[in-house]
Short mmCIF file of C-alpha atoms in Angstrom, two decimals:
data_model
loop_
_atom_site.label_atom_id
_atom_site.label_comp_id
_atom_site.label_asym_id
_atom_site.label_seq_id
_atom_site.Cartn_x
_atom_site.Cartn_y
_atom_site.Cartn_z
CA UNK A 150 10.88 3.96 -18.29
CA UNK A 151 13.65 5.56 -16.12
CA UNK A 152 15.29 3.49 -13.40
CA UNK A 153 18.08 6.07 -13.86
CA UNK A 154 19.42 8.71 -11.12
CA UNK A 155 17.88 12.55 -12.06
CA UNK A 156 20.63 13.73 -9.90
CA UNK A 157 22.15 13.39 -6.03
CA UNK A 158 21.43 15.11 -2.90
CA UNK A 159 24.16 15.12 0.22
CA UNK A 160 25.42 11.86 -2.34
CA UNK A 161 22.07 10.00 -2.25
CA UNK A 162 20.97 9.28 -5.69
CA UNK A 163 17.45 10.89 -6.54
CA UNK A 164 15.49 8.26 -8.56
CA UNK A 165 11.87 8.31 -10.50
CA UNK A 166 11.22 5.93 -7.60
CA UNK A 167 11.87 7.51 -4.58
CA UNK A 168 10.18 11.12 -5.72
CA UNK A 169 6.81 9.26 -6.04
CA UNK A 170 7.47 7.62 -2.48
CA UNK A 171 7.73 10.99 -1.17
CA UNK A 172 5.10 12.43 -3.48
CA UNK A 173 2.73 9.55 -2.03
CA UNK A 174 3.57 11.14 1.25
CA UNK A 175 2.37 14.84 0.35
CA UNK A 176 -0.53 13.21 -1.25
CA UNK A 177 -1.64 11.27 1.67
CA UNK A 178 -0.99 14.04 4.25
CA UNK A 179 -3.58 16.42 3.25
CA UNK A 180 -6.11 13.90 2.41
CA UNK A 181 -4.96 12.12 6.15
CA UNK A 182 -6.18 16.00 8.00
CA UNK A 183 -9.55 15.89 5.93
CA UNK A 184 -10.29 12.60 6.84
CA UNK A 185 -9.47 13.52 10.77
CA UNK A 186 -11.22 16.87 10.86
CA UNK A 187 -14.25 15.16 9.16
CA UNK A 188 -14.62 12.85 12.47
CA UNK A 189 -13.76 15.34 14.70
CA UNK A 190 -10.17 14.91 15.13
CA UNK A 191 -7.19 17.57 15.18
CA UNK A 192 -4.82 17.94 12.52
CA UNK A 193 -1.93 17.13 15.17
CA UNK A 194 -3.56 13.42 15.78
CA UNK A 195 -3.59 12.91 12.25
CA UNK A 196 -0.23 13.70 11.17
CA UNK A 197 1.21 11.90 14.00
CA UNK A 198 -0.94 8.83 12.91
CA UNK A 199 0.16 9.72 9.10
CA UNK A 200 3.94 9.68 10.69
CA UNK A 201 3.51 6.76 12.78
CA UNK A 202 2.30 4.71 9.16
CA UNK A 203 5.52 5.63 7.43
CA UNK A 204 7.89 4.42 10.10
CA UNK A 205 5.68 1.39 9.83
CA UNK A 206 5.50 1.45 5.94
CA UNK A 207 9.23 1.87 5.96
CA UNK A 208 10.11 -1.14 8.35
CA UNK A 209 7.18 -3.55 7.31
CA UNK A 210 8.41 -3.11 3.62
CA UNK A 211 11.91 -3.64 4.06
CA UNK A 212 11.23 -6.71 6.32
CA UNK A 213 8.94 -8.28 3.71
CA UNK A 214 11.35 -7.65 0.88
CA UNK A 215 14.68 -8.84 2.88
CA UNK A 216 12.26 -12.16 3.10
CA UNK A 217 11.72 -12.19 -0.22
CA UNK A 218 15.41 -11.84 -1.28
CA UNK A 219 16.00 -14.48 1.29
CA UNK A 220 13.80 -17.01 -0.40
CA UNK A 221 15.02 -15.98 -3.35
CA UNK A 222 18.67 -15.48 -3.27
CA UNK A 223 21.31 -16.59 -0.97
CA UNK A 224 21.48 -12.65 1.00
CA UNK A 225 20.77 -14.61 4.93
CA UNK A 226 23.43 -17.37 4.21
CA UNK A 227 26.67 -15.48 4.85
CA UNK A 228 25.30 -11.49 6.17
CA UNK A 229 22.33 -12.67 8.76
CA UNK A 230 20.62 -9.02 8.33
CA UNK A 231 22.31 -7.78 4.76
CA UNK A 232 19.15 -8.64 3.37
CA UNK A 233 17.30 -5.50 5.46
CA UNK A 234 19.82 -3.20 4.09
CA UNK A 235 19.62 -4.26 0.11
CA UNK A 236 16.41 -5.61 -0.68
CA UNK A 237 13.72 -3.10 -1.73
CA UNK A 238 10.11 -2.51 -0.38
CA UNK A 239 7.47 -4.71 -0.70
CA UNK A 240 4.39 -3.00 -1.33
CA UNK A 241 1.97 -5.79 0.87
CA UNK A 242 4.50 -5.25 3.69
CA UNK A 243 4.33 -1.73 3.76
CA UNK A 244 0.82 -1.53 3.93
CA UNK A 245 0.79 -4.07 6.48
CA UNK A 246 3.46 -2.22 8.96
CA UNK A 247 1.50 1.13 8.21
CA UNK A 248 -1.49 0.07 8.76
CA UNK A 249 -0.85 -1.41 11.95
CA UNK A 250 1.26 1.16 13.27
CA UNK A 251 -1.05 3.88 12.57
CA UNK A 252 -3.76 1.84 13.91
CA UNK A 253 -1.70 1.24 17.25
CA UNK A 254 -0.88 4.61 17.73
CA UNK A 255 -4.71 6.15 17.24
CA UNK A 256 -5.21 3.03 19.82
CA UNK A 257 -3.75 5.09 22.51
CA UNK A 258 -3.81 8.42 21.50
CA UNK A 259 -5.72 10.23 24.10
CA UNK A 260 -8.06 12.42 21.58
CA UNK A 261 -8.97 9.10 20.37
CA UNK A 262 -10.13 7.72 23.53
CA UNK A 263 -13.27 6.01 22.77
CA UNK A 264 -13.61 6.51 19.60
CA UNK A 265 -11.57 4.08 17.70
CA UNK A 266 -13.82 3.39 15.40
CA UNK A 267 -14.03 6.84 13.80
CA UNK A 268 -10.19 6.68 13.83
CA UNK A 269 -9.62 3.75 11.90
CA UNK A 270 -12.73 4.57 9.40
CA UNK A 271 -10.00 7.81 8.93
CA UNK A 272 -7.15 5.43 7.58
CA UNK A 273 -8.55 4.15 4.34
CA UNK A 274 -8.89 6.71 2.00
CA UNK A 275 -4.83 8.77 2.33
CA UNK A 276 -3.61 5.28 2.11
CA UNK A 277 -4.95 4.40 -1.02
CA UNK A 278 -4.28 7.77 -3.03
CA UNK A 279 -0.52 7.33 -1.49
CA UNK A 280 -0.45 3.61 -2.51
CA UNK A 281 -1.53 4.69 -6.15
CA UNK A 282 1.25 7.20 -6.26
CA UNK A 283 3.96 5.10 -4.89
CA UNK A 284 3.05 2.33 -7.65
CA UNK A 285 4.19 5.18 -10.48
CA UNK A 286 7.13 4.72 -8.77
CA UNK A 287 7.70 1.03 -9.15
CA UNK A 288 6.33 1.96 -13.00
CA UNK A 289 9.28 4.22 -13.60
CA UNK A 290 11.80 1.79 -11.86
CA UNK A 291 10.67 -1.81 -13.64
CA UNK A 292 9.82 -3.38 -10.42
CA UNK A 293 6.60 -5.30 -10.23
CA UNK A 294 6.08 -5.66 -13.56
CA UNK A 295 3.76 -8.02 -15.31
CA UNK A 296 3.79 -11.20 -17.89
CA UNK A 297 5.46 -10.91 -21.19
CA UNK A 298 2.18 -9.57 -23.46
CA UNK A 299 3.27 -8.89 -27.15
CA UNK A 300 -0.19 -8.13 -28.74
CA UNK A 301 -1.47 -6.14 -25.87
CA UNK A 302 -1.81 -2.59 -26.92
CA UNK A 303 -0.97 -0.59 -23.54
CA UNK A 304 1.78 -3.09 -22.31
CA UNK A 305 5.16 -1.25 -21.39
CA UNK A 306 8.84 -2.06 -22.62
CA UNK A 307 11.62 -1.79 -20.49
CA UNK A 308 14.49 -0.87 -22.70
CA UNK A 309 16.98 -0.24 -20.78
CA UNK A 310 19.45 -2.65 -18.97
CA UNK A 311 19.83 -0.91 -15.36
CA UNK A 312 16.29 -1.50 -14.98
CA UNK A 313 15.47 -3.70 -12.41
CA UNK A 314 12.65 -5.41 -14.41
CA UNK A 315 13.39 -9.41 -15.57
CA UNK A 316 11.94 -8.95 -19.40
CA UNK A 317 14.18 -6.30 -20.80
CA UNK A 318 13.02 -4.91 -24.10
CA UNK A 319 9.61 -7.38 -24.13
CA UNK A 320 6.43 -5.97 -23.78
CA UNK A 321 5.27 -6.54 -20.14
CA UNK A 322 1.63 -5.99 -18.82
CA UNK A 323 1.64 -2.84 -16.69
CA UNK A 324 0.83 -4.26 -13.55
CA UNK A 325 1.43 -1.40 -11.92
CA UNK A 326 -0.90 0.92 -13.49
CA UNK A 327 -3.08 -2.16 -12.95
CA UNK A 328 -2.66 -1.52 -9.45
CA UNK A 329 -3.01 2.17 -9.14
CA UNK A 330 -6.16 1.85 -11.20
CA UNK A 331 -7.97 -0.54 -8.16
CA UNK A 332 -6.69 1.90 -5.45
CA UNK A 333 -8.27 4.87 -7.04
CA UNK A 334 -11.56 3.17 -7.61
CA UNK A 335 -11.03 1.82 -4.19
CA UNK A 336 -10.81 5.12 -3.13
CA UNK A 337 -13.65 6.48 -4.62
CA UNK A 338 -15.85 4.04 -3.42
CA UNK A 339 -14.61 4.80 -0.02
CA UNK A 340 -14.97 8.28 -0.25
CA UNK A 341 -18.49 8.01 -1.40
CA UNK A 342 -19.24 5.95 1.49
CA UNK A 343 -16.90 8.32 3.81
CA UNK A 344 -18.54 11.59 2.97
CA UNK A 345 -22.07 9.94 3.36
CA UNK A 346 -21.37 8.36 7.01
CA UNK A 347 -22.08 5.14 5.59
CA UNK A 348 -20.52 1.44 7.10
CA UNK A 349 -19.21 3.62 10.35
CA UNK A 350 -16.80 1.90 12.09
CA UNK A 351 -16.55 -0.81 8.97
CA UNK A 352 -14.32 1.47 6.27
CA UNK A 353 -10.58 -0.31 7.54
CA UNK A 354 -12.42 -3.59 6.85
CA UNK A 355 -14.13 -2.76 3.80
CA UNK A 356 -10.79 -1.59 2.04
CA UNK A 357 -8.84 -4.38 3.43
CA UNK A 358 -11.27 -6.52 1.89
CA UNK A 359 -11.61 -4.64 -1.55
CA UNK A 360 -7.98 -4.42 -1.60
CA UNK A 361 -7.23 -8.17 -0.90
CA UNK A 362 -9.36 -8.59 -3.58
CA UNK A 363 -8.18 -6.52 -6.13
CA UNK A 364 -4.78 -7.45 -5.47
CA UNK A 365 -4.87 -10.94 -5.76
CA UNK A 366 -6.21 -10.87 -9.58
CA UNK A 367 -3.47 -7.98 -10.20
CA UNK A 368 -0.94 -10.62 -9.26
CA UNK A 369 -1.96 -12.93 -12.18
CA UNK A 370 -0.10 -10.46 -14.26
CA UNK A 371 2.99 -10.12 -12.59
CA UNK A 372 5.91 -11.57 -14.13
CA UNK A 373 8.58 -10.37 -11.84
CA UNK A 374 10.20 -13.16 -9.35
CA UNK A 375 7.97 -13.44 -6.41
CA UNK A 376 8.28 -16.86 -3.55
CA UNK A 377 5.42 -19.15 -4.35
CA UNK A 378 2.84 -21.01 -2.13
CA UNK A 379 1.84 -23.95 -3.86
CA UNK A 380 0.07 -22.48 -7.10
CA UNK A 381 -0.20 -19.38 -5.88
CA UNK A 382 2.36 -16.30 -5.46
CA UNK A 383 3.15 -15.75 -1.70
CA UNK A 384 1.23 -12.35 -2.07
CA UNK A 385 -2.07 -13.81 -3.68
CA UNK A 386 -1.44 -15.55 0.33
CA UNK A 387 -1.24 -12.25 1.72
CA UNK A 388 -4.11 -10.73 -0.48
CA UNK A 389 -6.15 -13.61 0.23
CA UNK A 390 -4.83 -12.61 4.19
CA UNK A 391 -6.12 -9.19 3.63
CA UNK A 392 -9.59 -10.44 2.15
CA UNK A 393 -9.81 -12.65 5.39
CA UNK A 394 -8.76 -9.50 7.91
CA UNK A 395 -11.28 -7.18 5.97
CA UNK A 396 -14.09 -9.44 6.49
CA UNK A 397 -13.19 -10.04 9.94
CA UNK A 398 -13.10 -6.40 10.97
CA UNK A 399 -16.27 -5.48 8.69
CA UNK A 400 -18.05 -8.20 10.81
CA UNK A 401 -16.44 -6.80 14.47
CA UNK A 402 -17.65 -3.02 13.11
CA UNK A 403 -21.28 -4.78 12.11
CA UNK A 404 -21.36 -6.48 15.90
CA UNK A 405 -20.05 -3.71 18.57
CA UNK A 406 -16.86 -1.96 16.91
CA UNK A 407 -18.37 1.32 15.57
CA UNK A 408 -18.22 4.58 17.60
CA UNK A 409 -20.78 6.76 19.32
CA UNK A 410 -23.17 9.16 17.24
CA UNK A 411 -21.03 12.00 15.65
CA UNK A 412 -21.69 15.37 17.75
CA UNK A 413 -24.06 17.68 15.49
CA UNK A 414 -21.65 20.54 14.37
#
């Protein structure tokens, strides 16, 4: 893989890593205005929602991962808030910041008045094609990689020793391909469902659900250093957090949360 700079830019190294984060971006920004315009909402409303989730990405991610470092090396013990400026993103925390700040915003957005419902149905599907995308990211860089698997035919080596992954030169399960594998079936599925006006006002909660899900038997493979909860991995908590949440909001859609009748067109 290649954890290595490509180049620099105004002296900011250009990594694998961070063209895939901004790929995700261009990837999710398109699919964001389909998903608007399909519920009746203007492209502005949806790129300000799409803008409003990477602010939120950007902060929930770093928060999460300055906890992890905390937990997991002695960063808060001399520099109280070092750990938000050197830890990396944590994928569960970004989607948790974006999620809710997108959500927020479309709260009280005035074109949305009413209509929350549609809104949030509008989330699911950009975020999972830019999730997918930002996980080739953590591919190229070594983070989030799986278990040591020798006989495993499709596992990944990490040869080189500025990667960030723990097994250097081992075969490791590709956890991350594992992962952008559930968010594009995810997204499929919610697609399918999208297009066909199907579980209105229930989409945020099915793919919270789904994802929760999915993600908690991904992180059976991991092998990178992650805090742990008992027997479990602190983000087979927060999957099992997300599972909880989608279910929750699936049931508040079922009861009173969906929208009124789209407007014939």
């Amino acid at each position: 893989m290649y954890p290595q700079a490509l180049g620099t830019v105004f002296g900011y190294a250009v990594t694998l890593y961070l063209l895939f984060q901004v790929a995700a971006v261009f990837v999710a920004a398109p699919a964001a205005v389909w998903s608007g315009r399909a519920r009746g909402f203007s492209s502005r409303v949806s790129l300000a929602a799409l803008l409003a989730g990477i602010v939120g990405a950007f902060f929930g991610g770093r928060v999460v991962g300055a906890l992890d470092a905390a937990v997991l090396t002695p960063l808060w013990t001399t520099v109280p808030w070092r750990g938000l400026l050197t830890s990396g993103q944590a994928s569960m925390g970004a989607l948790t910041g974006g999620l809710l700040a997108a959500a927020l915003f479309l709260r009280w957005s005035p074109e949305v008045r009413g209509r929350w419902g549609d809104a949030l149905d509008c989330l699911p599907f950009p975020v999972t094609l830019a999730h997918a995308v930002a996980r080739l990211g953590c591919l190229a860089a070594g983070c989030c990689h799986g278990k040591p698997a020798w006989d495993l035919p499709w596992a990944v080596v990490y040869p080189r020793l500025d990667s960030v992954a723990i097994y250097k030169g081992i075969p490791v399960h590709p956890s991350q391909l594992y992962d952008v594998g559930a968010n594009l079936v995810i997204a499929a599925l919610l697609l399918f469902y999208f297009r066909r006006g199907m579980l209105r006002g229930r989409l945020l909660g099915c793919y919270l659900a789904l994802y929760g899900a999915a993600r908690f038997l991904v992180e059976e493979t991991r092998g990178d250093l992650r805090p742990l909860v008992g027997p479990l991995s602190v983000y087979q908590v927060g999957s099992l957090l997300f599972l909880g949440g989608g279910l929750l909001g699936f049931w508040w859609g079922k009861r009173g949360g969906r929208s009124a009748p789209l407007a014939e067109k």
